[in-house]
């Protein structure tokens, strides 16, 4: 296609604004032409901020208008399957935030709908487009640290998740909502699927914060055995008030690699020798992965313009869902769980 | 004005491409609509890269076409005055790369031309738009480190400058070409003009590199006394093959602040305990100040759209030229030189 | 007691030399007066290096001489119980390297012998004396990061272990030989005993290095649930050729703390912008924990002089052995293992 | 000689305690056997702290007792010449704190006295024994960064200096008292003597702190041209309340090297994402150069034991005094000053 790719944003909340900003400020080949949100205040506030005229209370209404090429879906997880399938069936390319869906069955429905309609499906794993992650991946592929043996990936985030995101029934909890990125990252960087996981979780702040969702947890440690024989560990902490923390460490047969850092800006200040040096930390995911968010949207738009399949697709999203589900079974049943158990079950 | 600001790039070399990239990839409110360069290969290569149809061998030819609102001038220093005055007199807003001009008299001609025509003049001091420099400036203004007492600013860059840039007659040498940014930075961050400077220079690599420009130097140390009574030091090294290095350190009455760092990317690798940890360094100024370059062009375009004067204007550019000139007199005459000596002389 | 504490070193190998150096160069209140080693070359080489006259082929021979107050035992793990009990029964204070012993039963025999003889028993957990670990512990105790929720501790070391240390029957393998320090550290820093562990291990280099010990592994990830409800993760990699790596990261209810770093010396060099910054890494445990090794020996000598029980005793050593044993059962039986299972078993 | 080297400390204040601690805790080949101080409280407090019986109100009294091999002189600068000459003439080896003396003439008297008596004279430039400085020097010598072109060295210290140390007549001020180490460091690391200096100084805090010493300054920037043609910059700030800061940065023909860092301990904490990461800073020179202080005393004792001349002697001390004097002339006369002017004048 020629001309800017016209994108309709579905979900005008925090994640939606990040993508709106990318489209309006940085992705010159894309255009934000419409916004959908069922909450009028949220819809109008975001639409005003980004100067978008076409506003809709539902995806259906937007599709009735129809003057766009693609959707960017940033709504709660439990709505993903329905929205993505609807958009795909209407012939719109789909950019879908993580976690892809609640179940592997839902993932499969989305994948099938996109295939049937011949539209592209890209999952919002922006770390794959963050410059330091891209460089790290390429250096691992080039053999710089040898065969990867052990990976640790963490995502610690500030802020109590919204009610739906701490309800296992609507979101699969933190291991899906927060750690989706880790599930994708470790599989990508290790070039291997997880084979077996074991998870421990803990709930430290739920009571104090008045969370009454059953099975709520705010800390998790997951051990992973990969099909390659390598080992891994994913940790999640949310809410952690100290900042947004996303780092990876890999040990290969020839050496170690660290990706990411706590430091959020190269300004160091000391005004008190008893207190010490003070350096900004990454405060939010939007700020931490600014280039990653721009990059993934550029990629999506570029794929549509050049008719090239996205580098991060439904099968990647599905594996991240599988990791979250297997580790959830693990902590409930207090045993290591094979991914194959969960992958099979999906077809029930 | 409404609609995208139409910019014609004058100078299609390395600096030109950086601004072209900003306009084409990131500054959605601006449009790169024409390119001027007297060298056909350079002109066409850059124009192809950024998909620009309107190509001109001279600014005059471009002005004859005239379908643009502003120029971004990135040509050698000795051409700045003529081009900037011509563009301003044709009613075009002027974004002008540093150093502003060869002499203070030229600076004054440019400023006067812009004022006469009622167009904006912004100088290319991108560090003022780099997020860490902006944050640092605001924190200094807020009093976090108290009254600034001492500042060090350095710019060390890779690559032998082109012949004109190492010829004092066409460029004022490294203290202007490379250290312009430091001259602007220290004055901005200290909120004070330099009062007196003393410079030492050295030529370590010129002979080996076959440089026959008279008075060529590749290392410089400049001491500064500010009008506020504070002290400063600027150093320049070019060519330095280890990377592009731009850092500032300020000591105030209450503490210290460091801005910038050598590290270019948060990827740390170690594969040999006798060699040690390896971390990418900033390689080029384009990469080091990526956000700064985008930010200054966004600012320029925004100023035009909103009819607001740019935050970095001709008087700022003129002070940086004055600093370079005074320190040049200093090392030639081996004595401290007051800025007033140079500022007066300009009016001859 | 008055006068320097006279110490006889039992085991003149690498660890022995580290303690010899502390006693001869830094611990002015202690004196290295004798050395025991069954291998004449090793014995004489170390004794020459540190100027020690009294040399013995066995602890029994040294005890027959008897002119010392204490022993520092640095021999292979499978010899610890016999040597420590013999020394204690002879009335000598015992500094015993980690791992304390092969089984919890052996640990109990050592503890009982020291108690019967009224001598002190200190285990070689030098991290408890490393300045940054001491400071970190005190800050955690002071509540700076709130209630600890999640700890990660790693020990990655260069060099294939000696044959006995990779034979499960003589050493319990890497989780004991290398990760003893982590077992002690996490329990100390979290102020809680481990309750349940789950371990995954992998063997990446064994075949290439010609290791024929059954069940050899060179990578391990252990998940921990503490009695306090907190979570943890210990990882081990040995041999890892990139350096000696020992770091801890703790997330508490109020914040995060990192202890230790990869960087081994504050010298940063860059000579090639395509290669990047190079910084020394910690190369060996002796260098990494130089102050810790000095500190633990000062502490031991000071305890003897002042008749004060050591801060790190047999019960600490026993818990580290329990952690290694429980995680070994875990990876053999592919299930989470409660510490209580192992602790009970010890009394068979 | 055999047996421990017996050292008498002359000056029981802060610097005296640092050396006492080295001798008592770490330098096993040396013994602190006597202490001299004219102030009884200071004398007794330090002597108690380090368990020293022999206490004297004057060097003469100590020499009458005479049971020592060497002195370590840590008194105010204006007393150095007299004490050092007296000790040397009594046949005692002399360890003398920086600055060596007030004038080059005094330096020459000390050097001559030591030569006449055949005793060793070592100046307290501990940075030459700090592991990272030693490693850096060796790497520069090995050619790692090529021919050094430009060096920056800074010493910023907390605490208003004592009255004598801010009185130019008794101390030569900050450029001697604080920056002596920089003068020595740059000459050592560059393997070249300074040829010409230019200094700017400023007084920011004097009035507020009630300093009435004439010509007091608390900030200084000195430009240096070396005999080799290389350039340099020394800065001093005292008092600076943010910590004790001593760092060096060298650019050579092949690359850059940084020595030292602000960070004082590898513990990083974040408990507030709006505040950022907090890391301890070096608080005092005693803590910052702990290994350097131990190392220089070990060296002094070792030189005496092995009858080897110290690596840092009177000529090094004299050059540092010359640098301080030349830069003092420079800021008084507001002109660049050649070292030769000062070196000649000394012989008046």
mmCIF file with all atom_site columns, C-alpha atoms in Angstrom, chain A residues 121-234:
data_model
loop_
_atom_site.group_PDB
_atom_site.id
_atom_site.type_symbol
_atom_site.label_atom_id
_atom_site.label_alt_id
_atom_site.label_comp_id
_atom_site.label_asym_id
_atom_site.label_entity_id
_atom_site.label_seq_id
_atom_site.pdbx_PDB_ins_code
_atom_site.Cartn_x
_atom_site.Cartn_y
_atom_site.Cartn_z
_atom_site.occupancy
_atom_site.B_iso_or_equiv
_atom_site.pdbx_formal_charge
_atom_site.auth_seq_id
_atom_site.auth_comp_id
_atom_site.auth_asym_id
_atom_site.auth_atom_id
_atom_site.pdbx_PDB_model_num
ATOM 1   C CA . UNK A 1 121 ? -1.249  -10.041 13.707 1.00 0.00 ? 121 UNK A CA 1
ATOM 2   C CA . UNK A 1 122 ? 1.512   -8.515  15.819 1.00 0.00 ? 122 UNK A CA 1
ATOM 3   C CA . UNK A 1 123 ? 1.780   -8.915  19.601 1.00 0.00 ? 123 UNK A CA 1
ATOM 4   C CA . UNK A 1 124 ? 3.017   -5.992  21.726 1.00 0.00 ? 124 UNK A CA 1
ATOM 5   C CA . UNK A 1 125 ? 6.383   -7.364  22.812 1.00 0.00 ? 125 UNK A CA 1
ATOM 6   C CA . UNK A 1 126 ? 8.197   -4.055  22.575 1.00 0.00 ? 126 UNK A CA 1
ATOM 7   C CA . UNK A 1 127 ? 11.371  -5.354  24.202 1.00 0.00 ? 127 UNK A CA 1
ATOM 8   C CA . UNK A 1 128 ? 12.148  -7.030  20.892 1.00 0.00 ? 128 UNK A CA 1
ATOM 9   C CA . UNK A 1 129 ? 12.453  -3.533  19.425 1.00 0.00 ? 129 UNK A CA 1
ATOM 10  C CA . UNK A 1 130 ? 14.347  -1.877  22.271 1.00 0.00 ? 130 UNK A CA 1
ATOM 11  C CA . UNK A 1 131 ? 17.801  -1.059  20.851 1.00 0.00 ? 131 UNK A CA 1
ATOM 12  C CA . UNK A 1 132 ? 19.754  -2.726  23.656 1.00 0.00 ? 132 UNK A CA 1
ATOM 13  C CA . UNK A 1 133 ? 17.665  -5.898  23.417 1.00 0.00 ? 133 UNK A CA 1
ATOM 14  C CA . UNK A 1 134 ? 18.047  -5.975  19.647 1.00 0.00 ? 134 UNK A CA 1
ATOM 15  C CA . UNK A 1 135 ? 21.806  -5.535  19.931 1.00 0.00 ? 135 UNK A CA 1
ATOM 16  C CA . UNK A 1 136 ? 21.991  -8.196  22.642 1.00 0.00 ? 136 UNK A CA 1
ATOM 17  C CA . UNK A 1 137 ? 20.007  -10.686 20.580 1.00 0.00 ? 137 UNK A CA 1
ATOM 18  C CA . UNK A 1 138 ? 22.238  -10.159 17.579 1.00 0.00 ? 138 UNK A CA 1
ATOM 19  C CA . UNK A 1 139 ? 25.381  -10.583 19.626 1.00 0.00 ? 139 UNK A CA 1
ATOM 20  C CA . UNK A 1 140 ? 24.072  -13.805 21.162 1.00 0.00 ? 140 UNK A CA 1
ATOM 21  C CA . UNK A 1 141 ? 23.174  -15.068 17.697 1.00 0.00 ? 141 UNK A CA 1
ATOM 22  C CA . UNK A 1 142 ? 26.684  -14.205 16.556 1.00 0.00 ? 142 UNK A CA 1
ATOM 23  C CA . UNK A 1 143 ? 28.039  -16.482 19.266 1.00 0.00 ? 143 UNK A CA 1
ATOM 24  C CA . UNK A 1 144 ? 29.660  -13.819 21.397 1.00 0.00 ? 144 UNK A CA 1
ATOM 25  C CA . UNK A 1 145 ? 28.792  -15.483 24.713 1.00 0.00 ? 145 UNK A CA 1
ATOM 26  C CA . UNK A 1 146 ? 28.640  -19.007 23.298 1.00 0.00 ? 146 UNK A CA 1
ATOM 27  C CA . UNK A 1 147 ? 25.769  -21.400 23.813 1.00 0.00 ? 147 UNK A CA 1
ATOM 28  C CA . UNK A 1 148 ? 23.369  -19.809 26.342 1.00 0.00 ? 148 UNK A CA 1
ATOM 29  C CA . UNK A 1 149 ? 23.240  -21.870 29.557 1.00 0.00 ? 149 UNK A CA 1
ATOM 30  C CA . UNK A 1 150 ? 21.298  -19.752 32.048 1.00 0.00 ? 150 UNK A CA 1
ATOM 31  C CA . UNK A 1 151 ? 19.009  -16.742 31.731 1.00 0.00 ? 151 UNK A CA 1
ATOM 32  C CA . UNK A 1 152 ? 17.386  -14.534 34.337 1.00 0.00 ? 152 UNK A CA 1
ATOM 33  C CA . UNK A 1 153 ? 14.726  -12.060 33.367 1.00 0.00 ? 153 UNK A CA 1
ATOM 34  C CA . UNK A 1 154 ? 12.794  -9.819  35.690 1.00 0.00 ? 154 UNK A CA 1
ATOM 35  C CA . UNK A 1 155 ? 9.942   -7.371  35.474 1.00 0.00 ? 155 UNK A CA 1
ATOM 36  C CA . UNK A 1 156 ? 9.163   -5.405  38.590 1.00 0.00 ? 156 UNK A CA 1
ATOM 37  C CA . UNK A 1 157 ? 6.603   -2.648  38.251 1.00 0.00 ? 157 UNK A CA 1
ATOM 38  C CA . UNK A 1 158 ? 5.121   0.120   40.334 1.00 0.00 ? 158 UNK A CA 1
ATOM 39  C CA . UNK A 1 159 ? 1.435   0.482   41.056 1.00 0.00 ? 159 UNK A CA 1
ATOM 40  C CA . UNK A 1 160 ? -1.237  -1.955  42.128 1.00 0.00 ? 160 UNK A CA 1
ATOM 41  C CA . UNK A 1 161 ? -2.741  -3.447  38.950 1.00 0.00 ? 161 UNK A CA 1
ATOM 42  C CA . UNK A 1 162 ? -6.374  -2.547  38.183 1.00 0.00 ? 162 UNK A CA 1
ATOM 43  C CA . UNK A 1 163 ? -8.990  -4.930  39.659 1.00 0.00 ? 163 UNK A CA 1
ATOM 44  C CA . UNK A 1 164 ? -9.373  -7.030  36.508 1.00 0.00 ? 164 UNK A CA 1
ATOM 45  C CA . UNK A 1 165 ? -5.605  -7.479  36.244 1.00 0.00 ? 165 UNK A CA 1
ATOM 46  C CA . UNK A 1 166 ? -5.326  -8.928  39.726 1.00 0.00 ? 166 UNK A CA 1
ATOM 47  C CA . UNK A 1 167 ? -8.254  -11.256 39.240 1.00 0.00 ? 167 UNK A CA 1
ATOM 48  C CA . UNK A 1 168 ? -6.976  -14.595 37.991 1.00 0.00 ? 168 UNK A CA 1
ATOM 49  C CA . UNK A 1 169 ? -10.200 -15.177 36.069 1.00 0.00 ? 169 UNK A CA 1
ATOM 50  C CA . UNK A 1 170 ? -9.878  -12.024 33.985 1.00 0.00 ? 170 UNK A CA 1
ATOM 51  C CA . UNK A 1 171 ? -6.144  -11.829 33.553 1.00 0.00 ? 171 UNK A CA 1
ATOM 52  C CA . UNK A 1 172 ? -4.195  -14.888 34.788 1.00 0.00 ? 172 UNK A CA 1
ATOM 53  C CA . UNK A 1 173 ? -2.535  -12.535 37.307 1.00 0.00 ? 173 UNK A CA 1
ATOM 54  C CA . UNK A 1 174 ? 0.942   -11.066 37.478 1.00 0.00 ? 174 UNK A CA 1
ATOM 55  C CA . UNK A 1 175 ? 2.765   -13.905 35.732 1.00 0.00 ? 175 UNK A CA 1
ATOM 56  C CA . UNK A 1 176 ? 0.725   -13.031 32.647 1.00 0.00 ? 176 UNK A CA 1
ATOM 57  C CA . UNK A 1 177 ? 0.067   -9.305  33.020 1.00 0.00 ? 177 UNK A CA 1
ATOM 58  C CA . UNK A 1 178 ? 3.554   -8.275  34.114 1.00 0.00 ? 178 UNK A CA 1
ATOM 59  C CA . UNK A 1 179 ? 5.787   -11.179 33.152 1.00 0.00 ? 179 UNK A CA 1
ATOM 60  C CA . UNK A 1 180 ? 4.484   -11.755 29.613 1.00 0.00 ? 180 UNK A CA 1
ATOM 61  C CA . UNK A 1 181 ? 7.487   -9.787  28.438 1.00 0.00 ? 181 UNK A CA 1
ATOM 62  C CA . UNK A 1 182 ? 9.854   -12.086 30.301 1.00 0.00 ? 182 UNK A CA 1
ATOM 63  C CA . UNK A 1 183 ? 8.208   -15.173 28.864 1.00 0.00 ? 183 UNK A CA 1
ATOM 64  C CA . UNK A 1 184 ? 8.704   -13.803 25.401 1.00 0.00 ? 184 UNK A CA 1
ATOM 65  C CA . UNK A 1 185 ? 12.182  -12.469 26.074 1.00 0.00 ? 185 UNK A CA 1
ATOM 66  C CA . UNK A 1 186 ? 13.689  -15.622 27.467 1.00 0.00 ? 186 UNK A CA 1
ATOM 67  C CA . UNK A 1 187 ? 12.302  -17.740 24.645 1.00 0.00 ? 187 UNK A CA 1
ATOM 68  C CA . UNK A 1 188 ? 13.556  -15.265 22.056 1.00 0.00 ? 188 UNK A CA 1
ATOM 69  C CA . UNK A 1 189 ? 17.003  -14.682 23.532 1.00 0.00 ? 189 UNK A CA 1
ATOM 70  C CA . UNK A 1 190 ? 17.590  -18.373 24.311 1.00 0.00 ? 190 UNK A CA 1
ATOM 71  C CA . UNK A 1 191 ? 16.244  -19.494 20.918 1.00 0.00 ? 191 UNK A CA 1
ATOM 72  C CA . UNK A 1 192 ? 14.462  -22.288 22.743 1.00 0.00 ? 192 UNK A CA 1
ATOM 73  C CA . UNK A 1 193 ? 11.018  -23.026 24.088 1.00 0.00 ? 193 UNK A CA 1
ATOM 74  C CA . UNK A 1 194 ? 10.465  -23.622 27.788 1.00 0.00 ? 194 UNK A CA 1
ATOM 75  C CA . UNK A 1 195 ? 9.963   -27.297 28.575 1.00 0.00 ? 195 UNK A CA 1
ATOM 76  C CA . UNK A 1 196 ? 9.239   -27.331 32.301 1.00 0.00 ? 196 UNK A CA 1
ATOM 77  C CA . UNK A 1 197 ? 8.531   -24.654 34.900 1.00 0.00 ? 197 UNK A CA 1
ATOM 78  C CA . UNK A 1 198 ? 8.265   -24.440 38.651 1.00 0.00 ? 198 UNK A CA 1
ATOM 79  C CA . UNK A 1 199 ? 6.765   -21.400 40.357 1.00 0.00 ? 199 UNK A CA 1
ATOM 80  C CA . UNK A 1 200 ? 6.670   -20.011 43.866 1.00 0.00 ? 200 UNK A CA 1
ATOM 81  C CA . UNK A 1 201 ? 4.481   -17.006 44.604 1.00 0.00 ? 201 UNK A CA 1
ATOM 82  C CA . UNK A 1 202 ? 3.864   -14.839 47.649 1.00 0.00 ? 202 UNK A CA 1
ATOM 83  C CA . UNK A 1 203 ? 1.429   -12.166 48.694 1.00 0.00 ? 203 UNK A CA 1
ATOM 84  C CA . UNK A 1 204 ? 3.060   -9.469  50.798 1.00 0.00 ? 204 UNK A CA 1
ATOM 85  C CA . UNK A 1 205 ? 1.007   -6.356  50.226 1.00 0.00 ? 205 UNK A CA 1
ATOM 86  C CA . UNK A 1 206 ? -2.414  -7.596  49.191 1.00 0.00 ? 206 UNK A CA 1
ATOM 87  C CA . UNK A 1 207 ? -4.021  -7.338  52.619 1.00 0.00 ? 207 UNK A CA 1
ATOM 88  C CA . UNK A 1 208 ? -2.649  -3.888  53.331 1.00 0.00 ? 208 UNK A CA 1
ATOM 89  C CA . UNK A 1 209 ? -3.851  -2.677  49.946 1.00 0.00 ? 209 UNK A CA 1
ATOM 90  C CA . UNK A 1 210 ? -7.305  -4.154  50.407 1.00 0.00 ? 210 UNK A CA 1
ATOM 91  C CA . UNK A 1 211 ? -7.036  -6.632  47.561 1.00 0.00 ? 211 UNK A CA 1
ATOM 92  C CA . UNK A 1 212 ? -9.737  -9.273  47.955 1.00 0.00 ? 212 UNK A CA 1
ATOM 93  C CA . UNK A 1 213 ? -9.159  -11.106 44.701 1.00 0.00 ? 213 UNK A CA 1
ATOM 94  C CA . UNK A 1 214 ? -8.720  -14.795 45.503 1.00 0.00 ? 214 UNK A CA 1
ATOM 95  C CA . UNK A 1 215 ? -5.214  -16.159 44.953 1.00 0.00 ? 215 UNK A CA 1
ATOM 96  C CA . UNK A 1 216 ? -3.716  -12.688 44.541 1.00 0.00 ? 216 UNK A CA 1
ATOM 97  C CA . UNK A 1 217 ? 0.085   -12.660 44.677 1.00 0.00 ? 217 UNK A CA 1
ATOM 98  C CA . UNK A 1 218 ? 2.584   -9.858  44.232 1.00 0.00 ? 218 UNK A CA 1
ATOM 99  C CA . UNK A 1 219 ? 5.888   -11.748 44.146 1.00 0.00 ? 219 UNK A CA 1
ATOM 100 C CA . UNK A 1 220 ? 6.847   -14.680 41.950 1.00 0.00 ? 220 UNK A CA 1
ATOM 101 C CA . UNK A 1 221 ? 9.914   -16.743 41.171 1.00 0.00 ? 221 UNK A CA 1
ATOM 102 C CA . UNK A 1 222 ? 9.744   -19.189 38.274 1.00 0.00 ? 222 UNK A CA 1
ATOM 103 C CA . UNK A 1 223 ? 12.414  -21.753 37.434 1.00 0.00 ? 223 UNK A CA 1
ATOM 104 C CA . UNK A 1 224 ? 12.582  -22.818 33.813 1.00 0.00 ? 224 UNK A CA 1
ATOM 105 C CA . UNK A 1 225 ? 14.122  -25.729 31.991 1.00 0.00 ? 225 UNK A CA 1
ATOM 106 C CA . UNK A 1 226 ? 14.331  -25.074 28.260 1.00 0.00 ? 226 UNK A CA 1
ATOM 107 C CA . UNK A 1 227 ? 14.069  -27.650 25.484 1.00 0.00 ? 227 UNK A CA 1
ATOM 108 C CA . UNK A 1 228 ? 17.729  -26.878 24.739 1.00 0.00 ? 228 UNK A CA 1
ATOM 109 C CA . UNK A 1 229 ? 18.731  -28.050 28.210 1.00 0.00 ? 229 UNK A CA 1
ATOM 110 C CA . UNK A 1 230 ? 19.403  -24.501 29.387 1.00 0.00 ? 230 UNK A CA 1
ATOM 111 C CA . UNK A 1 231 ? 17.996  -23.131 32.631 1.00 0.00 ? 231 UNK A CA 1
ATOM 112 C CA . UNK A 1 232 ? 16.200  -19.930 33.468 1.00 0.00 ? 232 UNK A CA 1
ATOM 113 C CA . UNK A 1 233 ? 14.546  -17.867 36.127 1.00 0.00 ? 233 UNK A CA 1
ATOM 114 C CA . UNK A 1 234 ? 11.818  -15.256 35.826 1.00 0.00 ? 234 UNK A CA 1
#
